Amino acid sequence: MTLRVQILKDRFNQSLGLPFKELLPASVIEKALHELNIRYYRRLFDPIVTLWAFLSQVLDTDKSCHNAVSKVIAYLAAQGVEIPSTDTSAYCQARSRLPEKFLEKLFSQVGQRLEEKVGTEHLWCGRNVMVIDGSTVSMPDTIENQEEYPQPKTQKPGCGFPIAKIGVIFSLATGGAVALCINVLNTHDIKLARQLYQFLNPFDILLGDRAFCAYADLVAIKKINCDAVFRKHQARKTSMRKGKIVGDCDKLVTWYKPTNCPKGLNKDEFNALPPSITVREIYYCIVIPGFRTERVSLITTLLDKVTYSTLDIVGLYGQRWDVELNLRHLKTTLDMDVLRCKTPSMVRKEIYVYLLAYNLLRSLMWSAGTTYGTPPLRLSLQGTRHHLNNFIPELLAATSTKRLKIYRTLLKVIAHKAVPDRPARNEPRVRKRRPKAYPLMTKPRHELRNLLQTA
């Protein structure tokens, strides 16, 4: 058993471990296990082997547990040792034994290590920018998932799928995920954001859309010595006559504490709010074809017009769209949109592993871009995943000297072709491929089966 486990660790370190050796070596995994006081038996699927197999599973296009176990069998067969059973139960039980805190800790550490690579030349006005947004993920329709993450109330019982709401903070410089929180579907984005402020570092700038632009949140962000750039909420009216004008379409205005306690705040938090705050309001018009919004009003706590010019802030908010692309990479490129696990605990673990794999791909893109002089954010995440999966067999078959040469070639091909920047692209939101002419499910499956039998 010890020999087989060591063989698997070596094989994973030679394939996945080499590209990610700076962020997730075996020593980091072992340290996290020790810090969390996680003890385990000496079995084939120990936490390290299970984690590597889990990562390779979400990075592959075939995300079945059978495919992950098949890789493990192939690694052992190549070494001429006894192979395990093709049954997936041992691997699935090993995944369920992985503590949620362990995966959360690894995700957080990899995100922080990726942020440490950012130099001053990649900062915005000398400061680090974080961008926040929320999204949803679907999961299998099981009793446990329905109880913890209920389906939308508009759907009939048995006709929908459990859906969880996630809030994520991404780094604008690296594109990596820094923080995550998970809640039920009807959770407002601002409630998720208030759970994520603790992950901001002093002097960070938080960038977000109008959902996050609230009086209490601007106060909370300033309280932790950070700043914010949000789009103005549609419920707050704009008055051109009020405020101190500091430039074209740029003024300082005073916001006053709400008269009633907003939802999501308790009385003590509401009473602790200051009576007023001064914010900066910037308004401009968009005339680029393809953009739905014509007029935008921004609210920011960056009051110094000399250090943070109007055009700089407008340009910064234009980069907010990157968070939508990052979420699309997670949900569409890596297929996190529809999860596979059947219990809430495993669903959360699966989300953390997806984000961990996403950060590792971002680290590979960062290494390729900085090594060969290509902007890392302009590289293709899908292309990076394809190249990595195709290079893994060659990394496994190569000697230690040749393996480093193959790794450098991997970085070179990742940086070979940058994705073009097309901000004025105008495409209609239509589908050419017609869907199948099957009706929607309006009754639970067991009722539909009974109707077929009685017909």
CSV table of C-alpha atoms in Angstrom, one decimal:
chain,number,residue,atom,x,y,z
A,1,MET,CA,0.0,0.0,0.0
A,2,THR,CA,2.8,2.5,0.9
A,3,LEU,CA,4.6,1.8,-2.4
A,4,ARG,CA,1.4,2.4,-4.4
A,5,VAL,CA,0.6,5.6,-2.6
A,6,GLN,CA,4.1,6.9,-3.2
A,7,ILE,CA,3.9,6.0,-6.8
A,8,LEU,CA,0.7,8.0,-7.2
A,9,LYS,CA,2.1,11.0,-5.3
A,10,ASP,CA,5.2,11.0,-7.6
A,11,ARG,CA,3.0,10.7,-10.7
A,12,PHE,CA,0.7,13.5,-9.8
A,13,ASN,CA,3.7,15.7,-8.8
A,14,GLN,CA,5.3,15.0,-12.2
A,15,SER,CA,2.1,15.9,-14.1
A,16,LEU,CA,0.0,18.5,-12.2
A,17,GLY,CA,2.5,19.2,-9.6
A,18,LEU,CA,5.2,20.6,-11.9
A,19,PRO,CA,3.2,23.4,-13.5
A,20,PHE,CA,1.8,24.4,-10.1
A,21,LYS,CA,4.9,23.6,-8.0
A,22,GLU,CA,5.2,27.2,-6.7
A,23,LEU,CA,1.6,27.4,-5.5
A,24,LEU,CA,0.6,23.8,-4.5
A,25,PRO,CA,3.5,21.5,-3.9
A,26,ALA,CA,3.0,18.4,-1.7
A,27,SER,CA,4.6,20.2,1.2
A,28,VAL,CA,1.9,22.9,1.2
A,29,ILE,CA,-0.8,20.2,1.3
A,30,GLU,CA,0.9,18.4,4.1
A,31,LYS,CA,1.3,21.6,6.1
A,32,ALA,CA,-2.5,22.4,5.7
A,33,LEU,CA,-3.3,18.9,7.0
A,34,HIS,CA,-1.0,19.4,10.0
A,35,GLU,CA,-2.4,22.8,10.8
A,36,LEU,CA,-5.9,21.5,10.8
A,37,ASN,CA,-4.9,18.5,12.8
A,38,ILE,CA,-6.3,16.1,10.2
A,39,ARG,CA,-5.3,12.5,10.8
A,40,TYR,CA,-5.9,9.7,8.3
A,41,TYR,CA,-5.2,6.0,7.8
A,42,ARG,CA,-2.6,4.7,5.4
A,43,ARG,CA,-4.8,3.8,2.5
A,44,LEU,CA,-4.5,4.1,-1.3
A,45,PHE,CA,-6.7,7.3,-1.5
A,46,ASP,CA,-5.1,9.3,1.3
A,47,PRO,CA,-5.9,13.1,1.3
A,48,ILE,CA,-3.0,14.1,-1.0
A,49,VAL,CA,-3.7,11.5,-3.6
A,50,THR,CA,-7.5,12.2,-3.4
A,51,LEU,CA,-6.9,15.9,-3.8
A,52,TRP,CA,-4.7,15.5,-6.9
A,53,ALA,CA,-7.3,13.1,-8.4
A,54,PHE,CA,-10.1,15.5,-7.6
A,55,LEU,CA,-8.2,18.4,-9.3
A,56,SER,CA,-7.5,16.3,-12.4
A,57,GLN,CA,-11.2,15.3,-12.4
A,58,VAL,CA,-12.5,18.9,-12.6
A,59,LEU,CA,-9.8,19.9,-15.1
A,60,ASP,CA,-10.8,17.1,-17.5
A,61,THR,CA,-13.6,17.3,-19.9
A,62,ASP,CA,-14.9,14.0,-18.6
A,63,LYS,CA,-15.6,14.7,-15.0
A,64,SER,CA,-16.9,11.3,-14.0
A,65,CYS,CA,-15.4,9.5,-10.9
A,66,HIS,CA,-14.9,6.5,-13.2
A,67,ASN,CA,-12.5,8.5,-15.3
A,68,ALA,CA,-10.6,9.7,-12.3
A,69,VAL,CA,-10.2,6.2,-10.9
A,70,SER,CA,-9.2,5.0,-14.4
A,71,LYS,CA,-6.3,7.5,-14.4
A,72,VAL,CA,-5.1,6.1,-11.0
A,73,ILE,CA,-5.2,2.6,-12.3
A,74,ALA,CA,-3.3,3.6,-15.4
A,75,TYR,CA,-0.6,5.3,-13.3
A,76,LEU,CA,-0.2,2.1,-11.2
A,77,ALA,CA,-0.3,-0.3,-14.1
A,78,ALA,CA,2.6,1.6,-15.8
A,79,GLN,CA,4.7,0.8,-12.7
A,80,GLY,CA,3.9,-2.9,-12.7
A,81,VAL,CA,2.3,-2.9,-9.2
A,82,GLU,CA,-1.0,-4.3,-8.1
A,83,ILE,CA,-3.9,-2.2,-9.4
A,84,PRO,CA,-7.0,-1.4,-7.3
A,85,SER,CA,-10.6,-2.2,-8.2
A,86,THR,CA,-12.3,-0.3,-10.9
A,87,ASP,CA,-15.2,0.4,-8.5
A,88,THR,CA,-15.4,4.1,-7.7
A,89,SER,CA,-16.7,3.7,-4.1
A,90,ALA,CA,-13.3,3.9,-2.5
A,91,TYR,CA,-12.5,7.1,-4.3
A,92,CYS,CA,-15.9,8.6,-3.6
A,93,GLN,CA,-15.6,7.8,0.1
A,94,ALA,CA,-12.2,9.4,0.2
A,95,ARG,CA,-13.6,12.6,-1.4
A,96,SER,CA,-16.3,12.7,1.3
A,97,ARG,CA,-13.6,12.3,4.0
A,98,LEU,CA,-11.8,15.4,2.8
A,99,PRO,CA,-12.7,18.2,5.3
A,100,GLU,CA,-14.4,21.2,3.9
A,101,LYS,CA,-12.0,23.5,5.9
A,102,PHE,CA,-9.0,21.8,4.3
A,103,LEU,CA,-10.2,22.6,0.7
A,104,GLU,CA,-11.2,26.1,1.8
A,105,LYS,CA,-7.7,26.7,3.3
A,106,LEU,CA,-5.9,25.5,0.2
A,107,PHE,CA,-8.1,27.7,-2.0
A,108,SER,CA,-7.3,30.7,0.2
A,109,GLN,CA,-3.6,30.0,0.3
A,110,VAL,CA,-3.3,29.5,-3.5
A,111,GLY,CA,-5.2,32.8,-4.1
A,112,GLN,CA,-2.9,34.7,-1.7
A,113,ARG,CA,0.3,33.2,-3.2
A,114,LEU,CA,-0.9,34.2,-6.6
A,115,GLU,CA,-1.5,37.7,-5.4
A,116,GLU,CA,2.0,37.9,-4.0
A,117,LYS,CA,3.4,37.6,-7.6
A,118,VAL,CA,1.8,40.9,-8.6
A,119,GLY,CA,4.3,43.7,-9.1
A,120,THR,CA,3.8,47.4,-8.9
A,121,GLU,CA,3.6,47.6,-12.7
A,122,HIS,CA,0.4,45.6,-12.6
A,123,LEU,CA,-1.3,47.8,-10.0
A,124,TRP,CA,-3.9,50.5,-10.7
A,125,CYS,CA,-2.6,53.9,-9.5
A,126,GLY,CA,-0.3,52.0,-7.1
A,127,ARG,CA,-3.1,50.1,-5.5
A,128,ASN,CA,-4.6,46.6,-5.8
A,129,VAL,CA,-8.1,46.3,-7.2
A,130,MET,CA,-10.6,43.5,-6.3
A,131,VAL,CA,-13.8,43.0,-8.2
A,132,ILE,CA,-16.9,41.4,-6.7
A,133,ASP,CA,-20.0,39.7,-8.1
A,134,GLY,CA,-22.5,37.0,-7.4
A,135,SER,CA,-23.8,34.1,-9.5
A,136,THR,CA,-25.6,30.7,-9.1
A,137,VAL,CA,-24.8,27.1,-9.6
A,138,SER,CA,-27.2,24.1,-10.0
A,139,MET,CA,-26.8,20.6,-8.5
A,140,PRO,CA,-28.5,17.2,-8.6
A,141,ASP,CA,-32.1,17.0,-7.4
A,142,THR,CA,-31.6,15.1,-4.2
A,143,ILE,CA,-33.6,15.4,-0.9
A,144,GLU,CA,-30.5,16.6,1.0
A,145,ASN,CA,-29.6,19.3,-1.7
A,146,GLN,CA,-33.3,20.5,-1.8
A,147,GLU,CA,-33.4,20.9,2.0
A,148,GLU,CA,-30.2,23.1,2.1
A,149,TYR,CA,-30.4,24.8,-1.3
A,150,PRO,CA,-34.1,24.8,-2.3
A,151,GLN,CA,-35.1,25.2,-6.0
A,152,PRO,CA,-36.9,28.4,-7.1
A,153,LYS,CA,-40.4,28.7,-5.6
A,154,THR,CA,-41.9,29.3,-9.1
A,155,GLN,CA,-41.1,25.7,-10.0
A,156,LYS,CA,-43.3,22.8,-9.0
A,157,PRO,CA,-41.9,20.2,-6.6
A,158,GLY,CA,-39.9,17.5,-8.5
A,159,CYS,CA,-39.6,19.7,-11.6
A,160,GLY,CA,-36.6,21.8,-10.7
A,161,PHE,CA,-33.1,21.6,-9.4
A,162,PRO,CA,-31.5,22.9,-6.2
A,163,ILE,CA,-29.6,26.1,-6.8
A,164,ALA,CA,-27.0,27.8,-4.6
A,165,LYS,CA,-25.9,31.4,-4.7
A,166,ILE,CA,-22.2,32.2,-4.6
A,167,GLY,CA,-20.3,35.4,-4.1
A,168,VAL,CA,-16.8,35.7,-5.3
A,169,ILE,CA,-14.0,38.3,-5.1
A,170,PHE,CA,-11.5,38.2,-8.0
A,171,SER,CA,-8.2,40.0,-8.4
A,172,LEU,CA,-8.3,42.5,-11.3
A,173,ALA,CA,-4.6,42.1,-11.9
A,174,THR,CA,-4.3,38.2,-12.0
A,175,GLY,CA,-7.9,37.2,-12.6
A,176,GLY,CA,-7.6,34.7,-9.7
A,177,ALA,CA,-10.3,34.1,-7.1
A,178,VAL,CA,-9.5,35.5,-3.7
A,179,ALA,CA,-12.6,34.8,-1.6
A,180,LEU,CA,-15.8,32.8,-1.8
A,181,CYS,CA,-19.1,32.5,0.1
A,182,ILE,CA,-22.0,30.1,-0.5
A,183,ASN,CA,-25.7,30.6,0.4
A,184,VAL,CA,-29.2,29.9,-0.7
A,185,LEU,CA,-30.7,31.2,-4.0
A,186,ASN,CA,-32.8,34.1,-2.6
A,187,THR,CA,-29.8,35.7,-0.9
A,188,HIS,CA,-29.1,39.2,-2.1
A,189,ASP,CA,-25.6,40.0,-3.5
A,190,ILE,CA,-25.0,42.6,-0.8
A,191,LYS,CA,-25.5,40.1,2.0
A,192,LEU,CA,-22.8,37.9,0.3
A,193,ALA,CA,-20.6,40.9,0.0
A,194,ARG,CA,-20.8,41.6,3.7
A,195,GLN,CA,-19.4,38.2,4.4
A,196,LEU,CA,-16.5,38.8,2.0
A,197,TYR,CA,-15.2,42.2,3.3
A,198,GLN,CA,-13.1,40.4,5.8
A,199,PHE,CA,-10.9,39.0,3.0
A,200,LEU,CA,-9.9,42.5,1.8
A,201,ASN,CA,-6.4,43.8,2.7
A,202,PRO,CA,-5.8,47.4,3.7
A,203,PHE,CA,-5.6,49.9,0.8
A,204,ASP,CA,-7.5,47.5,-1.5
A,205,ILE,CA,-10.1,49.0,-3.9
A,206,LEU,CA,-13.3,47.1,-4.3
A,207,LEU,CA,-15.0,47.3,-7.7
A,208,GLY,CA,-18.6,46.3,-8.2
A,209,ASP,CA,-21.9,47.0,-9.9
A,210,ARG,CA,-25.0,48.9,-8.5
A,211,ALA,CA,-26.1,46.0,-6.3
A,212,PHE,CA,-23.3,46.8,-3.8
A,213,CYS,CA,-23.7,50.5,-3.7
A,214,ALA,CA,-25.3,51.1,-0.2
A,215,TYR,CA,-24.6,53.6,2.5
A,216,ALA,CA,-23.7,51.0,5.1
A,217,ASP,CA,-21.4,49.2,2.8
A,218,LEU,CA,-19.4,52.3,1.8
A,219,VAL,CA,-19.0,53.0,5.5
A,220,ALA,CA,-17.9,49.4,6.2
A,221,ILE,CA,-15.3,49.4,3.4
A,222,LYS,CA,-13.8,52.7,4.6
A,223,LYS,CA,-13.7,51.4,8.1
A,224,ILE,CA,-11.3,48.6,7.1
A,225,ASN,CA,-9.1,51.2,5.3
A,226,CYS,CA,-10.2,50.3,1.8
A,227,ASP,CA,-12.0,52.2,-0.9
A,228,ALA,CA,-14.8,51.4,-3.3
A,229,VAL,CA,-15.9,52.1,-6.9
A,230,PHE,CA,-19.5,51.1,-7.5
A,231,ARG,CA,-22.1,52.1,-10.0
A,232,LYS,CA,-24.9,54.2,-8.4
A,233,HIS,CA,-28.0,52.3,-7.4
A,234,GLN,CA,-31.0,53.0,-9.5
A,235,ALA,CA,-33.2,53.8,-6.5
A,236,ARG,CA,-31.0,56.8,-5.6
A,237,LYS,CA,-31.8,59.9,-7.7
A,238,THR,CA,-29.1,62.1,-9.3
A,239,SER,CA,-29.3,65.8,-8.7
A,240,MET,CA,-27.0,68.0,-10.8
A,241,ARG,CA,-27.5,71.0,-8.5
A,242,LYS,CA,-26.2,69.4,-5.3
A,243,GLY,CA,-22.6,68.8,-4.5
A,244,LYS,CA,-19.2,70.4,-4.9
A,245,ILE,CA,-18.1,70.4,-8.5
A,246,VAL,CA,-14.4,69.2,-8.8
A,247,GLY,CA,-14.3,68.7,-12.6
A,248,ASP,CA,-16.3,67.9,-15.7
A,249,CYS,CA,-19.1,65.5,-14.8
A,250,ASP,CA,-17.3,65.0,-11.4
A,251,LYS,CA,-18.5,66.3,-8.0
A,252,LEU,CA,-18.3,65.6,-4.3
A,253,VAL,CA,-21.6,65.0,-2.6
A,254,THR,CA,-22.8,64.3,1.0
A,255,TRP,CA,-24.8,61.2,1.7
A,256,TYR,CA,-26.9,61.1,4.9
A,257,LYS,CA,-27.7,58.1,7.0
A,258,PRO,CA,-31.0,56.4,6.1
A,259,THR,CA,-33.9,57.2,8.4
A,260,ASN,CA,-35.0,53.6,8.7
A,261,CYS,CA,-32.8,50.5,9.4
A,262,PRO,CA,-32.2,48.7,6.0
A,263,LYS,CA,-32.7,45.0,5.7
A,264,GLY,CA,-29.7,43.0,6.5
A,265,LEU,CA,-28.5,45.3,9.4
A,266,ASN,CA,-29.4,44.9,13.0
A,267,LYS,CA,-30.2,47.8,15.3
A,268,ASP,CA,-26.7,48.0,16.8
A,269,GLU,CA,-25.0,48.1,13.4
A,270,PHE,CA,-27.5,50.7,12.2
A,271,ASN,CA,-26.9,52.9,15.3
A,272,ALA,CA,-23.2,52.7,14.8
A,273,LEU,CA,-23.3,54.2,11.3
A,274,PRO,CA,-22.1,57.8,11.1
A,275,PRO,CA,-24.7,60.6,10.3
A,276,SER,CA,-23.1,61.3,6.9
A,277,ILE,CA,-20.3,60.5,4.5
A,278,THR,CA,-18.7,62.3,1.6
A,279,VAL,CA,-18.5,60.4,-1.7
A,280,ARG,CA,-17.5,61.3,-5.2
A,281,GLU,CA,-20.0,61.0,-8.0
A,282,ILE,CA,-18.9,60.7,-11.7
A,283,TYR,CA,-21.4,60.5,-14.5
A,284,TYR,CA,-20.8,59.9,-18.2
A,285,CYS,CA,-22.5,58.6,-21.3
A,286,ILE,CA,-21.7,55.6,-23.4
A,287,VAL,CA,-22.1,55.9,-27.2
A,288,ILE,CA,-20.3,52.7,-28.2
A,289,PRO,CA,-22.6,50.4,-30.4
A,290,GLY,CA,-23.4,47.2,-28.6
A,291,PHE,CA,-23.5,48.6,-25.0
A,292,ARG,CA,-27.0,48.6,-23.6
A,293,THR,CA,-26.4,51.4,-21.0
A,294,GLU,CA,-26.2,54.9,-22.3
A,295,ARG,CA,-25.8,56.8,-19.0
A,296,VAL,CA,-23.7,55.7,-16.0
A,297,SER,CA,-23.2,57.3,-12.6
A,298,LEU,CA,-20.4,56.0,-10.5
A,299,ILE,CA,-20.0,56.4,-6.7
A,300,THR,CA,-16.5,56.2,-5.2
A,301,THR,CA,-14.7,56.9,-1.9
A,302,LEU,CA,-11.6,58.0,-3.9
A,303,LEU,CA,-11.9,61.7,-3.3
A,304,ASP,CA,-8.5,62.9,-4.4
A,305,LYS,CA,-9.0,64.0,-8.0
A,306,VAL,CA,-5.2,64.6,-8.5
A,307,THR,CA,-4.2,61.0,-7.7
A,308,TYR,CA,-7.4,59.4,-9.1
A,309,SER,CA,-8.5,61.3,-12.2
A,310,THR,CA,-12.0,61.1,-13.6
A,311,LEU,CA,-10.8,59.3,-16.7
A,312,ASP,CA,-8.8,56.8,-14.6
A,313,ILE,CA,-11.9,55.9,-12.5
A,314,VAL,CA,-14.1,55.6,-15.6
A,315,GLY,CA,-11.6,53.4,-17.2
A,316,LEU,CA,-11.3,51.3,-14.1
A,317,TYR,CA,-15.1,50.7,-14.0
A,318,GLY,CA,-14.9,49.6,-17.6
A,319,GLN,CA,-12.8,46.7,-16.4
A,320,ARG,CA,-15.5,45.5,-14.1
A,321,TRP,CA,-16.8,43.4,-16.9
A,322,ASP,CA,-13.8,41.1,-16.3
A,323,VAL,CA,-15.6,39.6,-13.3
A,324,GLU,CA,-18.4,38.4,-15.7
A,325,LEU,CA,-15.8,36.7,-17.9
A,326,ASN,CA,-14.2,35.1,-14.8
A,327,LEU,CA,-17.5,33.7,-13.7
A,328,ARG,CA,-18.2,32.5,-17.3
A,329,HIS,CA,-14.8,30.7,-17.3
A,330,LEU,CA,-15.8,29.0,-14.0
A,331,LYS,CA,-19.3,28.0,-15.1
A,332,THR,CA,-18.9,27.4,-18.8
A,333,THR,CA,-15.3,26.7,-19.6
A,334,LEU,CA,-14.7,24.5,-16.5
A,335,ASP,CA,-18.4,23.3,-16.4
A,336,MET,CA,-19.1,24.4,-12.8
A,337,ASP,CA,-22.6,25.6,-13.8
A,338,VAL,CA,-24.1,22.1,-13.1
A,339,LEU,CA,-22.4,20.3,-10.2
A,340,ARG,CA,-22.4,16.6,-9.8
A,341,CYS,CA,-22.3,15.9,-6.1
A,342,LYS,CA,-25.4,14.7,-4.3
A,343,THR,CA,-25.0,16.1,-0.8
A,344,PRO,CA,-24.6,19.8,0.3
A,345,SER,CA,-21.3,19.2,2.0
A,346,MET,CA,-19.9,17.6,-1.2
A,347,VAL,CA,-21.4,20.4,-3.3
A,348,ARG,CA,-19.4,22.9,-1.3
A,349,LYS,CA,-16.2,20.8,-1.6
A,350,GLU,CA,-16.7,20.6,-5.3
A,351,ILE,CA,-17.1,24.4,-5.6
A,352,TYR,CA,-13.8,24.9,-3.7
A,353,VAL,CA,-12.0,22.4,-5.9
A,354,TYR,CA,-13.3,24.1,-9.0
A,355,LEU,CA,-12.0,27.5,-7.7
A,356,LEU,CA,-8.7,25.9,-6.7
A,357,ALA,CA,-8.3,24.5,-10.2
A,358,TYR,CA,-9.3,27.8,-11.7
A,359,ASN,CA,-6.6,29.6,-9.6
A,360,LEU,CA,-4.0,27.1,-10.6
A,361,LEU,CA,-4.8,27.7,-14.3
A,362,ARG,CA,-4.6,31.4,-13.7
A,363,SER,CA,-1.1,30.9,-12.1
A,364,LEU,CA,0.0,29.0,-15.2
A,365,MET,CA,-1.3,31.8,-17.4
A,366,TRP,CA,0.5,34.4,-15.2
A,367,SER,CA,3.8,32.4,-15.4
A,368,ALA,CA,3.5,32.1,-19.2
A,369,GLY,CA,2.5,35.8,-19.7
A,370,THR,CA,5.3,37.2,-17.5
A,371,THR,CA,7.9,34.9,-18.9
A,372,TYR,CA,7.2,35.7,-22.6
A,373,GLY,CA,6.0,39.3,-22.3
A,374,THR,CA,2.3,38.7,-23.0
A,375,PRO,CA,-0.4,40.2,-20.8
A,376,PRO,CA,-1.6,37.3,-18.6
A,377,LEU,CA,-5.3,38.4,-18.7
A,378,ARG,CA,-5.2,38.3,-22.5
A,379,LEU,CA,-4.4,34.6,-22.6
A,380,SER,CA,-7.0,31.9,-23.1
A,381,LEU,CA,-8.1,30.0,-20.0
A,382,GLN,CA,-9.7,27.3,-22.2
A,383,GLY,CA,-6.5,27.1,-24.3
A,384,THR,CA,-4.4,26.8,-21.1
A,385,ARG,CA,-6.5,23.9,-19.9
A,386,HIS,CA,-6.2,22.1,-23.3
A,387,HIS,CA,-2.5,22.5,-23.4
A,388,LEU,CA,-2.1,21.4,-19.8
A,389,ASN,CA,-4.2,18.2,-20.3
A,390,ASN,CA,-2.3,17.4,-23.6
A,391,PHE,CA,1.1,18.0,-22.0
A,392,ILE,CA,0.5,15.8,-18.9
A,393,PRO,CA,1.3,12.5,-20.7
A,394,GLU,CA,4.5,13.9,-22.0
A,395,LEU,CA,5.5,15.2,-18.5
A,396,LEU,CA,4.9,11.8,-17.0
A,397,ALA,CA,6.9,10.0,-19.6
A,398,ALA,CA,9.9,12.4,-19.6
A,399,THR,CA,13.0,12.2,-17.4
A,400,SER,CA,13.6,14.9,-14.8
A,401,THR,CA,15.9,16.9,-17.1
A,402,LYS,CA,13.7,16.7,-20.1
A,403,ARG,CA,10.6,17.5,-18.0
A,404,LEU,CA,11.7,21.0,-17.3
A,405,LYS,CA,12.3,21.6,-21.0
A,406,ILE,CA,8.7,20.4,-21.7
A,407,TYR,CA,7.4,22.6,-19.0
A,408,ARG,CA,9.1,25.7,-20.6
A,409,THR,CA,7.6,24.6,-23.9
A,410,LEU,CA,4.2,24.4,-22.2
A,411,LEU,CA,4.5,28.0,-21.0
A,412,LYS,CA,5.6,29.1,-24.5
A,413,VAL,CA,2.6,27.6,-26.3
A,414,ILE,CA,0.2,29.0,-23.7
A,415,ALA,CA,1.6,32.5,-24.3
A,416,HIS,CA,1.8,32.0,-28.1
A,417,LYS,CA,-1.6,33.4,-29.0
A,418,ALA,CA,-3.3,36.2,-27.0
A,419,VAL,CA,-7.1,36.6,-27.1
A,420,PRO,CA,-7.8,40.0,-28.9
A,421,ASP,CA,-9.4,42.8,-27.0
A,422,ARG,CA,-12.8,43.6,-28.7
A,423,PRO,CA,-14.6,46.1,-26.5
A,424,ALA,CA,-16.8,47.4,-29.3
A,425,ARG,CA,-17.9,44.0,-30.6
A,426,ASN,CA,-21.7,43.9,-31.3
A,427,GLU,CA,-23.4,40.5,-31.6
A,428,PRO,CA,-27.1,39.8,-31.4
A,429,ARG,CA,-28.3,37.6,-28.5
A,430,VAL,CA,-29.9,34.9,-30.6
A,431,ARG,CA,-29.4,31.1,-31.0
A,432,LYS,CA,-29.1,29.5,-34.4
A,433,ARG,CA,-29.2,25.9,-33.2
A,434,ARG,CA,-32.8,24.9,-32.6
A,435,PRO,CA,-33.5,23.0,-29.4
A,436,LYS,CA,-35.3,19.6,-29.5
A,437,ALA,CA,-39.0,19.8,-29.7
A,438,TYR,CA,-39.6,18.2,-26.3
A,439,PRO,CA,-42.1,19.8,-23.9
A,440,LEU,CA,-40.9,21.2,-20.5
A,441,MET,CA,-41.2,19.0,-17.4
A,442,THR,CA,-44.4,20.1,-15.6
A,443,LYS,CA,-44.8,17.1,-13.3
A,444,PRO,CA,-42.5,15.0,-11.2
A,445,ARG,CA,-40.8,12.1,-13.0
A,446,HIS,CA,-42.5,9.3,-11.1
A,447,GLU,CA,-45.9,10.8,-12.1
A,448,LEU,CA,-44.9,11.0,-15.7
A,449,ARG,CA,-43.8,7.3,-15.6
A,450,ASN,CA,-47.2,6.3,-14.2
A,451,LEU,CA,-48.9,8.2,-17.1
A,452,LEU,CA,-46.8,6.2,-19.6
A,453,GLN,CA,-47.7,2.9,-18.0
A,454,THR,CA,-51.4,3.7,-18.0
A,455,ALA,CA,-51.5,5.0,-21.5
